[in-house]
Coordinates of C-alpha atoms and ligand atoms in Angstrom, one line a residue:
X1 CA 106.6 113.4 112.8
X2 CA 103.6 114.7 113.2
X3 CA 100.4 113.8 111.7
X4 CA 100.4 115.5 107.7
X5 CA 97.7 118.3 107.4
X6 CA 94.6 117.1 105.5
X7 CA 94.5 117.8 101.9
X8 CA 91.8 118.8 99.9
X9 CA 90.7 118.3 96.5
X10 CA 88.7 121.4 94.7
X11 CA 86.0 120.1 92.6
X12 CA 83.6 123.1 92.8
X13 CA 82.3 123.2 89.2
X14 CA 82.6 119.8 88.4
X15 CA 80.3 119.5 90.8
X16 CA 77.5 121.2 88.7
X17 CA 78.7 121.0 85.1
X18 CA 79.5 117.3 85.4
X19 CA 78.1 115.1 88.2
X20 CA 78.9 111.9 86.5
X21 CA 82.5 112.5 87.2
X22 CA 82.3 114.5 89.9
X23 CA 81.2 110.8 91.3
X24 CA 83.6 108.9 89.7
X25 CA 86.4 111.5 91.5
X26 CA 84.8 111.3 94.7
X27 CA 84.6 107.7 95.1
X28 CA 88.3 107.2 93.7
X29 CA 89.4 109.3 96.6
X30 CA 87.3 107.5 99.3
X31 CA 88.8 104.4 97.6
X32 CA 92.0 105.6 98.5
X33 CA 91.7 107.4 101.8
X34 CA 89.6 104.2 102.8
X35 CA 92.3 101.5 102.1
X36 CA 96.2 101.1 102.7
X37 CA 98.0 101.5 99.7
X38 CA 101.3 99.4 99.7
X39 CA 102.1 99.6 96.4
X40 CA 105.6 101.0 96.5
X41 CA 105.4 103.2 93.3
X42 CA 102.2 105.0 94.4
X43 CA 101.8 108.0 96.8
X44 CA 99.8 110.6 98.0
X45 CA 100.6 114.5 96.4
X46 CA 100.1 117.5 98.8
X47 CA 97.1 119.7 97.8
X48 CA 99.5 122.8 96.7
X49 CA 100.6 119.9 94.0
X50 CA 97.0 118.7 93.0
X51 CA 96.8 122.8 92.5
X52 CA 99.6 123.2 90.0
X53 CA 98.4 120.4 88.1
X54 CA 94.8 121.5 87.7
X55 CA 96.3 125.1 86.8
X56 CA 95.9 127.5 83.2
X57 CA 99.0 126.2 81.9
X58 CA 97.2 123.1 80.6
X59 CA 96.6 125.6 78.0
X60 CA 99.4 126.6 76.5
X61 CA 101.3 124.8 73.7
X62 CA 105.3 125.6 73.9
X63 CA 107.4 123.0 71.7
X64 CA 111.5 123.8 72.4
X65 CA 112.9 124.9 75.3
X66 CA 113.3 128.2 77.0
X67 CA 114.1 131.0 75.0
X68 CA 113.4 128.7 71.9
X69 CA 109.9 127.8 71.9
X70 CA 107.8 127.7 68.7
X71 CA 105.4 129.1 69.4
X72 CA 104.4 133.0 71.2
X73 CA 103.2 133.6 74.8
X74 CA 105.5 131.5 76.6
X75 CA 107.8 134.3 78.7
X76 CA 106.1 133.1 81.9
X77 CA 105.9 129.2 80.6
X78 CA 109.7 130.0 80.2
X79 CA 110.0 131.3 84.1
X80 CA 107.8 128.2 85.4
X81 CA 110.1 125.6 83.4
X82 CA 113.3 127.0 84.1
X83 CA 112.3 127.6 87.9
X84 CA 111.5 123.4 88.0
X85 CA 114.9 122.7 86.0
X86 CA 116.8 124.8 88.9
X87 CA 115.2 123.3 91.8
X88 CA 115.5 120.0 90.4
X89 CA 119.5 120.6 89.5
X90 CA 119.7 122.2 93.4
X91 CA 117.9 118.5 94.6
X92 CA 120.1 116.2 93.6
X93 CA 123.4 118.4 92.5
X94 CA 122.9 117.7 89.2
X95 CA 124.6 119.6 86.3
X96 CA 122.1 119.6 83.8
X97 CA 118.1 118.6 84.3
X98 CA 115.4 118.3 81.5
X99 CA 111.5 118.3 83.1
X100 CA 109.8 117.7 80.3
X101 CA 109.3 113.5 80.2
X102 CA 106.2 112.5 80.2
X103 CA 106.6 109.4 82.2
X104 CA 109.5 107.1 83.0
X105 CA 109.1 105.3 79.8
X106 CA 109.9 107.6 77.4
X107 CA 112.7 109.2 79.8
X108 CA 114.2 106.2 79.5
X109 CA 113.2 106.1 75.7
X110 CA 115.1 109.3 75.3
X111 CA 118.0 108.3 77.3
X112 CA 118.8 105.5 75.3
X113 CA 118.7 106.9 72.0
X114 CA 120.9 109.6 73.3
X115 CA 124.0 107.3 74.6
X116 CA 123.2 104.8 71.7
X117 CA 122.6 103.9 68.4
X118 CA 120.2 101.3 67.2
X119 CA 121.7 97.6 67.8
X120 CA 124.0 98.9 70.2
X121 CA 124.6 96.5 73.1
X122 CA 123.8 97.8 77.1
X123 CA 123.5 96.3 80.3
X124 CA 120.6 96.1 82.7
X125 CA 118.5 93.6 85.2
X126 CA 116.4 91.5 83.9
X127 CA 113.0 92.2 84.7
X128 CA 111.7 89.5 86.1
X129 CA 115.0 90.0 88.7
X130 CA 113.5 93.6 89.7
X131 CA 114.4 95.7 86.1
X132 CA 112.3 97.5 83.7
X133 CA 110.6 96.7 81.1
X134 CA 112.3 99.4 79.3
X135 CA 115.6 97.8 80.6
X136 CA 115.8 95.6 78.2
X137 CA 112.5 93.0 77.7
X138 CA 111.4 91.5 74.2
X139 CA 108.4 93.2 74.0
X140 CA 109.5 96.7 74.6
X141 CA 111.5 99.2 72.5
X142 CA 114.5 98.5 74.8
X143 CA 114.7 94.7 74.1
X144 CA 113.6 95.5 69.9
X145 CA 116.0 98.2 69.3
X146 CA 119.2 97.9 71.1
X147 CA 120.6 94.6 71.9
X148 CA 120.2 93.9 75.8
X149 CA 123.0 91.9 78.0
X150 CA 121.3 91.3 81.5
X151 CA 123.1 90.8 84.6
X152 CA 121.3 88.7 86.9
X153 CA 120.8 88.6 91.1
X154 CA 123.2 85.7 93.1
X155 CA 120.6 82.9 93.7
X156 CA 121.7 82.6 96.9
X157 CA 121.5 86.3 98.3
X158 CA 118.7 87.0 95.8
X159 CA 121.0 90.5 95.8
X160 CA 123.3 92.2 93.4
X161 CA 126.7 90.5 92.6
X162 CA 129.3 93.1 91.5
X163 CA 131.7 90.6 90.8
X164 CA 129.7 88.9 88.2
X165 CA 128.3 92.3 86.8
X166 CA 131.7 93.6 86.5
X167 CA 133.0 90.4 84.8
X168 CA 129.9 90.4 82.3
X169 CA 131.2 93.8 81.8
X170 CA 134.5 92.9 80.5
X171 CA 133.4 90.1 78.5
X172 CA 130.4 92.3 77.0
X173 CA 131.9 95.5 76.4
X174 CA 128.5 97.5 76.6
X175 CA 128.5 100.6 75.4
X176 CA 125.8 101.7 78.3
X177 CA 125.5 100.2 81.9
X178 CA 121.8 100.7 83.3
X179 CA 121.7 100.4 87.4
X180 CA 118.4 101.1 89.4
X181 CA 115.4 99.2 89.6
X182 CA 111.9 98.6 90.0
X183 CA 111.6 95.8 92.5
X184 CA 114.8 95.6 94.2
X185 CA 114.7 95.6 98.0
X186 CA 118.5 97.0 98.9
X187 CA 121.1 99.3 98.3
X188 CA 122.2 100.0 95.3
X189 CA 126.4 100.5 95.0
X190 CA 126.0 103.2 92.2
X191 CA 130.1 103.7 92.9
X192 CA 130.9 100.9 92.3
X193 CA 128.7 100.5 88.9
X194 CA 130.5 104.0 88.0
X195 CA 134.2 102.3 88.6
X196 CA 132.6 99.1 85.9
X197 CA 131.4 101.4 83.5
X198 CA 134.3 103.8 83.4
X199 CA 136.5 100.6 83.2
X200 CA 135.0 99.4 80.1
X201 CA 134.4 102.8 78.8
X202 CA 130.6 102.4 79.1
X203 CA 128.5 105.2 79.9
X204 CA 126.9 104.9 83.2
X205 CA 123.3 105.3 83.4
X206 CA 120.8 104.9 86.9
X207 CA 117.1 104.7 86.3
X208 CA 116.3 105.8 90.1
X209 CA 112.2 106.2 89.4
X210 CA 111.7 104.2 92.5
X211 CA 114.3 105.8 95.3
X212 CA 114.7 109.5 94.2
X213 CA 113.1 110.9 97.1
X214 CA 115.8 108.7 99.2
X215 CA 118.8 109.9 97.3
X216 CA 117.9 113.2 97.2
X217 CA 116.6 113.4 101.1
X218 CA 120.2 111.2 102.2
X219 CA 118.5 108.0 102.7
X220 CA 120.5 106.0 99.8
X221 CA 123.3 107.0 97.8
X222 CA 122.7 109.8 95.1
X223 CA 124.2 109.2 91.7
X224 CA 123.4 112.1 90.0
X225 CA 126.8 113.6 90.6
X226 CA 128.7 111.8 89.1
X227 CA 126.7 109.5 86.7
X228 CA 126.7 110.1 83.2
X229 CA 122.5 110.4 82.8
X230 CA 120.0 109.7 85.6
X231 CA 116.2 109.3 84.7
X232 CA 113.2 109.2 87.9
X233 CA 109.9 109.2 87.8
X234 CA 108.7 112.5 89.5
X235 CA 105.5 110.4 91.1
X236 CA 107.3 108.0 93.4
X237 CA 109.0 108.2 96.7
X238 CA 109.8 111.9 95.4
X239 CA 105.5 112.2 95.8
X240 CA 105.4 114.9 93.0
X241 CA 102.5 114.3 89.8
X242 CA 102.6 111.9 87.4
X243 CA 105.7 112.4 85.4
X244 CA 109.4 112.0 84.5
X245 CA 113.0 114.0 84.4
X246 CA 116.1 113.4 83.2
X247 CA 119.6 114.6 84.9
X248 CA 123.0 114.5 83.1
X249 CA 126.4 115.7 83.6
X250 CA 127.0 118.4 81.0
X251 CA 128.5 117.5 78.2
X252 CA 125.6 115.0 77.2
X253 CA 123.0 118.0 78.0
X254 CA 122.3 119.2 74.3
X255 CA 122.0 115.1 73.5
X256 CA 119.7 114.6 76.4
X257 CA 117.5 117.7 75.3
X258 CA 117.2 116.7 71.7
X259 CA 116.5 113.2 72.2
X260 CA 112.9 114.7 74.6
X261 CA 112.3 117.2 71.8
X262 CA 112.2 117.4 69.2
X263 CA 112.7 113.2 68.4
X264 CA 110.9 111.6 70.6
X265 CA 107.7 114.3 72.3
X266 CA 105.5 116.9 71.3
X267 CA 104.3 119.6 73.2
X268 CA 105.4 120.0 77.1
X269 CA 103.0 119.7 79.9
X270 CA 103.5 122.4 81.7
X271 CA 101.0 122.6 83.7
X272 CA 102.7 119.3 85.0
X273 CA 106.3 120.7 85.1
X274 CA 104.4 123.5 87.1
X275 CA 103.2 120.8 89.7
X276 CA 106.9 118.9 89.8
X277 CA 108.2 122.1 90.6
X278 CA 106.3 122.4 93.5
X279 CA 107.2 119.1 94.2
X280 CA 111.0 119.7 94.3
X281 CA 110.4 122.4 96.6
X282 CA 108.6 120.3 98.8
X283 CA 111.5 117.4 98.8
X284 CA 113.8 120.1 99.5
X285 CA 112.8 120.7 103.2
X286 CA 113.5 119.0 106.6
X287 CA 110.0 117.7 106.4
X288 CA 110.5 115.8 103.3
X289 CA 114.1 114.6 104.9
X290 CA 112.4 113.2 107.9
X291 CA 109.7 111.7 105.5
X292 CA 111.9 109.8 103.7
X293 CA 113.8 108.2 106.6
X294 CA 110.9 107.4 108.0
X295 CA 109.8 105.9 104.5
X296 CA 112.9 103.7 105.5
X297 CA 112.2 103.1 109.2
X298 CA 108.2 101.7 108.0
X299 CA 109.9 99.5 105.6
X300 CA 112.0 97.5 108.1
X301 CA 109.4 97.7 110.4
X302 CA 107.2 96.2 108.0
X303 CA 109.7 94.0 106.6
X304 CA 110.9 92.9 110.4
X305 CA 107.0 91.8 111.4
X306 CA 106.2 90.3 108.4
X307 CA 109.6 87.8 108.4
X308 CA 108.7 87.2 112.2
X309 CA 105.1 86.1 111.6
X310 CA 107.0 83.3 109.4
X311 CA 106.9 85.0 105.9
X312 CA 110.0 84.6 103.5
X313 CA 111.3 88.0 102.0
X314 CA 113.2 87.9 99.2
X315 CA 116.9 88.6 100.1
X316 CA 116.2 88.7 103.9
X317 CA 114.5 91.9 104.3
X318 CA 114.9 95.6 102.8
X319 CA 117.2 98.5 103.2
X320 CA 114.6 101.2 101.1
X321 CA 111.3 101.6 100.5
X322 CA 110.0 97.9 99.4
X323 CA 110.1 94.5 100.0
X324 CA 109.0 91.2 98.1
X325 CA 107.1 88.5 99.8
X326 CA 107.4 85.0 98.5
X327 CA 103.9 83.9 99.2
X328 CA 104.4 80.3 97.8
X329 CA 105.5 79.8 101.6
X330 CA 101.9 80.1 102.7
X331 CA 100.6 78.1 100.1
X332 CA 99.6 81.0 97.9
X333 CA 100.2 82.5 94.4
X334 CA 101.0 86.2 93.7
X335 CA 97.9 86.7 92.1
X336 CA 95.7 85.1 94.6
X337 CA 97.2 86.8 97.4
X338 CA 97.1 90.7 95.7
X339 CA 93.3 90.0 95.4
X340 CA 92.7 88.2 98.8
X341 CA 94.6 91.6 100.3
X342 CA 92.6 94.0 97.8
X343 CA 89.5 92.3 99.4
X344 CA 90.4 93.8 102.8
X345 CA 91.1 96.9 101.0
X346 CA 95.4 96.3 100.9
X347 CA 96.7 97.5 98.0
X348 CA 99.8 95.5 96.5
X349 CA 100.9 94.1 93.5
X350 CA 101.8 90.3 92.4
X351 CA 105.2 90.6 91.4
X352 CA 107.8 87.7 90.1
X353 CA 110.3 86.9 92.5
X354 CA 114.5 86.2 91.5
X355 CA 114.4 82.9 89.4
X356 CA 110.8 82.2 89.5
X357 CA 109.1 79.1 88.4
X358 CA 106.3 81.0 87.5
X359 CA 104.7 82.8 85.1
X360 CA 104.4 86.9 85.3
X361 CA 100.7 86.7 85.1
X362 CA 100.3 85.0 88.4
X363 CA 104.1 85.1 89.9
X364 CA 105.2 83.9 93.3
X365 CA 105.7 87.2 95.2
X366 CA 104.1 90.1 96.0
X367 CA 105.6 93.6 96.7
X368 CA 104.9 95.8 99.3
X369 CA 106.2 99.8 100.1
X370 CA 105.4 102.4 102.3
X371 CA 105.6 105.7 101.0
X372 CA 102.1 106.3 100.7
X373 CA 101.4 104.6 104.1
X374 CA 103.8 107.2 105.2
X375 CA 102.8 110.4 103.8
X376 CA 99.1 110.0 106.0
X377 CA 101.8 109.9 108.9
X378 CA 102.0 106.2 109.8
X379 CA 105.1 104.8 111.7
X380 CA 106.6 101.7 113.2
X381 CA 103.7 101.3 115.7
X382 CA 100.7 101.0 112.5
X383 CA 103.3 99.1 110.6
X384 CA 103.6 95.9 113.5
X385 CA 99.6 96.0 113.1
X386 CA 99.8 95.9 108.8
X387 CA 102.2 93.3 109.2
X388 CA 99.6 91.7 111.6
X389 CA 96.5 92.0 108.7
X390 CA 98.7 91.2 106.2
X391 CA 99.8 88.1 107.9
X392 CA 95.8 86.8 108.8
X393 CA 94.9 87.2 105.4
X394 CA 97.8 85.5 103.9
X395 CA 96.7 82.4 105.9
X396 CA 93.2 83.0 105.6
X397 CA 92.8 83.9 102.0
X398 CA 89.4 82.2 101.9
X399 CA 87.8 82.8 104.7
X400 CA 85.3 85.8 104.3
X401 CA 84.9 86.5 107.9
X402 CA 88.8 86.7 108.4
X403 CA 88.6 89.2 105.9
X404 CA 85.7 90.9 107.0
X405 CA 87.6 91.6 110.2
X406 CA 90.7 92.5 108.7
X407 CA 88.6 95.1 106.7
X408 CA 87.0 96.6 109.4
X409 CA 90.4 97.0 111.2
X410 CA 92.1 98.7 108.2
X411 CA 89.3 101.2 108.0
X412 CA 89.6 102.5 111.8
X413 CA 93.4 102.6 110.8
X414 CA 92.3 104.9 107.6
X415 CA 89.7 107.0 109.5
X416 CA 92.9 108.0 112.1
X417 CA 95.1 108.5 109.3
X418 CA 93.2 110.6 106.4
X419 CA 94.9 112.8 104.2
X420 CA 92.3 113.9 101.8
X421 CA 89.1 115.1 103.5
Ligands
LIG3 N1 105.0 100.8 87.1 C1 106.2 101.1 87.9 C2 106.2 100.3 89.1 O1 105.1 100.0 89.6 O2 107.2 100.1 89.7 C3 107.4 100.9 87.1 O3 107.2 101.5 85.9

């Protein structure tokens, strides 16, 4: 793979109308071209992206769909959606696609209310096991409206056990089975939650926001097919904007579409459905193919180096894009190890491990992911020497020279790999 193009970002009259921002902009964008940004659910969007979202549709209001909007002026709004609903359908052989979410959230919001009603009983991971919160938690709608059953990760393995999930299954009798997660380092059997759900006559439902851009480049298992409703984020591994879809079979289309609009959103951002169109083209080519294998390849790479250098990863390693770090090995909490790491300019999040001791707010893990790392075109090679840094500063948290150096080094990686100039 070769090295990506550099982007650009156009900030002409910003420049004069606004300086204050203008600055703000700027230094966000050094700030990310002049650090390594691990977090797995962040990326980098191509400039013909960053185009479409700062684009005239920003201005139009079209409640509905197309063809029933409520409002005039929206034949071409009509075109721009409909052209992001196709490519998306064509992406991930899908039968029916809705672009308007907002974020992952309120896809999943949407999703929910149209498989269930209120009190009805679904199952999903627990967060702190690598779920949502909108699988299920106390605090969130999920966990205050319907009435969660969560399936839990084999201590041992710290990986999915079917068996288990498909004997909760029985015993449960859920009326909606949620699989994909947000911090879960392997593959996902999406066939064999379809055979569970069908044989308890639950709906199946996969919340893929972190690996879209591996099921629909190949890399993992794609369970749009033949899943009953699919939600991603359109921001993640599929490196589109900031933003959410939902995929369905057909026959829960006009359920899937009423539950976005007109229960649960307002107005489209089209303007954003512009940018995630772009976006699907984009995942569409060989390029984005051999992106996401190489997203794949970094991982274990990463994963590999790290476990040698005497780190514990939860479950053994990864088979996608992250991994989780038990940093209570070297001494460390989560929380004292994402800001040791941000201090060398390493971006990661603290993140609970399966069954941890403690608390959320300063957990025993952190996670790592390389899709960002990826798009500026790093490979195996840069991932050996992030293991490397990683690893000093994990031992060295304290020491301000240790991280001085490590600094310095992650900067001469960053000046060989920018993306925006
Ligand atoms: N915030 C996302 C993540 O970091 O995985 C999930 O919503």
């Amino acid at each position: 793979m070769r090295k990506p193009a550099k982007h650009k970002m156009h900030l002409e009259a910003l420049k004069e109308t606004d300086p204050k921002l203008y600055a703000l902009l700027i230094r966000e964008k050094e700030r990310q071209m002049n650090g390594l940004e691990l977090i797995p659910s962040e990326n980098l969007v191509s400039q013909a992206v960053l185009e479409a979202l700062a684009s005239v549709p920003t201005n139009k209001y079209s409640e509905g769909y197309a063809k029933k909007r409520y409002y005039g002026g929206n034949e071409i709004i009509d075109e721009i959606e409909l052209l992001a609903i196709e490519r998306l359908k064509k992406l991930f052989n899908a039968e029916h696609a809705n672009v308007q979410p907002l974020s992952g959230s309120p896809a999943n919001m949407a999703a929910f209310f149209a498989l269930m009603e209120p009190n009805d009983k679904f199952m999903a991971l627990r967060l702190d096991m690598g779920g949502h919160l909108t699988h299920g938690h106390a605090v969130n709608f999920s966990g205050k409206i319907f009435r969660p059953v969560h399936y839990l990760l084999d201590p041992e393995t710290e990986m999915l056990d079917y068996d288990a999930i498909e004997k909760l299954a029985k015993r449960e009798k859920p009326k909606v089975i949620v699989s994909g997660y947000t911090a879960y380092p392997r593959e996902i059997d999406f066939k064999r939650f379809k055979e569970i759900a069908d044989d308890v006559g639950a709906y199946s439902m996969a919340d893929i926001a972190h690996i879209a851009g591996l099921c629909c480049a190949g890399v993992h298992e794609n369970p749009v097919p033949y899943f009953d409703v699919v939600t991603t984020t359109t921001h993640k591994t599929l490196r589109g904007p900031r933003g959410a879809a939902i995929m369905c079979r057909q026959e829960f289309a006009e359920r899937i579409d009423r539950a976005v609009f007109p229960f649960l959103q307002g107005g489209p951002h089209e303007n954003v459905i512009a940018a995630k169109a772009v976006a699907f083209k984009e995942a569409s080519t060989k390029a984005f193919k051999r992106y996401a294998k190489q997203v794949v390849k970094n991982a274990r790479a990463l994963a590999d180096e790290l476990e040698a250098l005497g780190n514990r990863l939860v479950s053994g390693g990864t088979d996608n894009h992250l991994m989780l770090v038990d940093v209570t090995v070297k001494g460390l909490t989560g929380k004292q190890a994402e800001k040791a790491l941000e201090k060398a300019h390493i971006y990661c999040n603290k993140n609970t491990i399966p069954f941890d001791k403690r608390s959320p707010f300063d957990p025993s893990g952190i996670r790592l992911g390389t899709p960002a790392v990826t798009t500026r075109g790093m490979k195996e090679g840069e991932m050996k020497e992030l293991a490397y840094l990683i690893n000093c500063v994990l031992e060295n948290p304290h020491s301000d020279s240790v991280i001085k150096k490590v600094r310095s080094s992650v900067l001469e990686l960053c000046r060989e790999f920018v993306f925006y100039e």
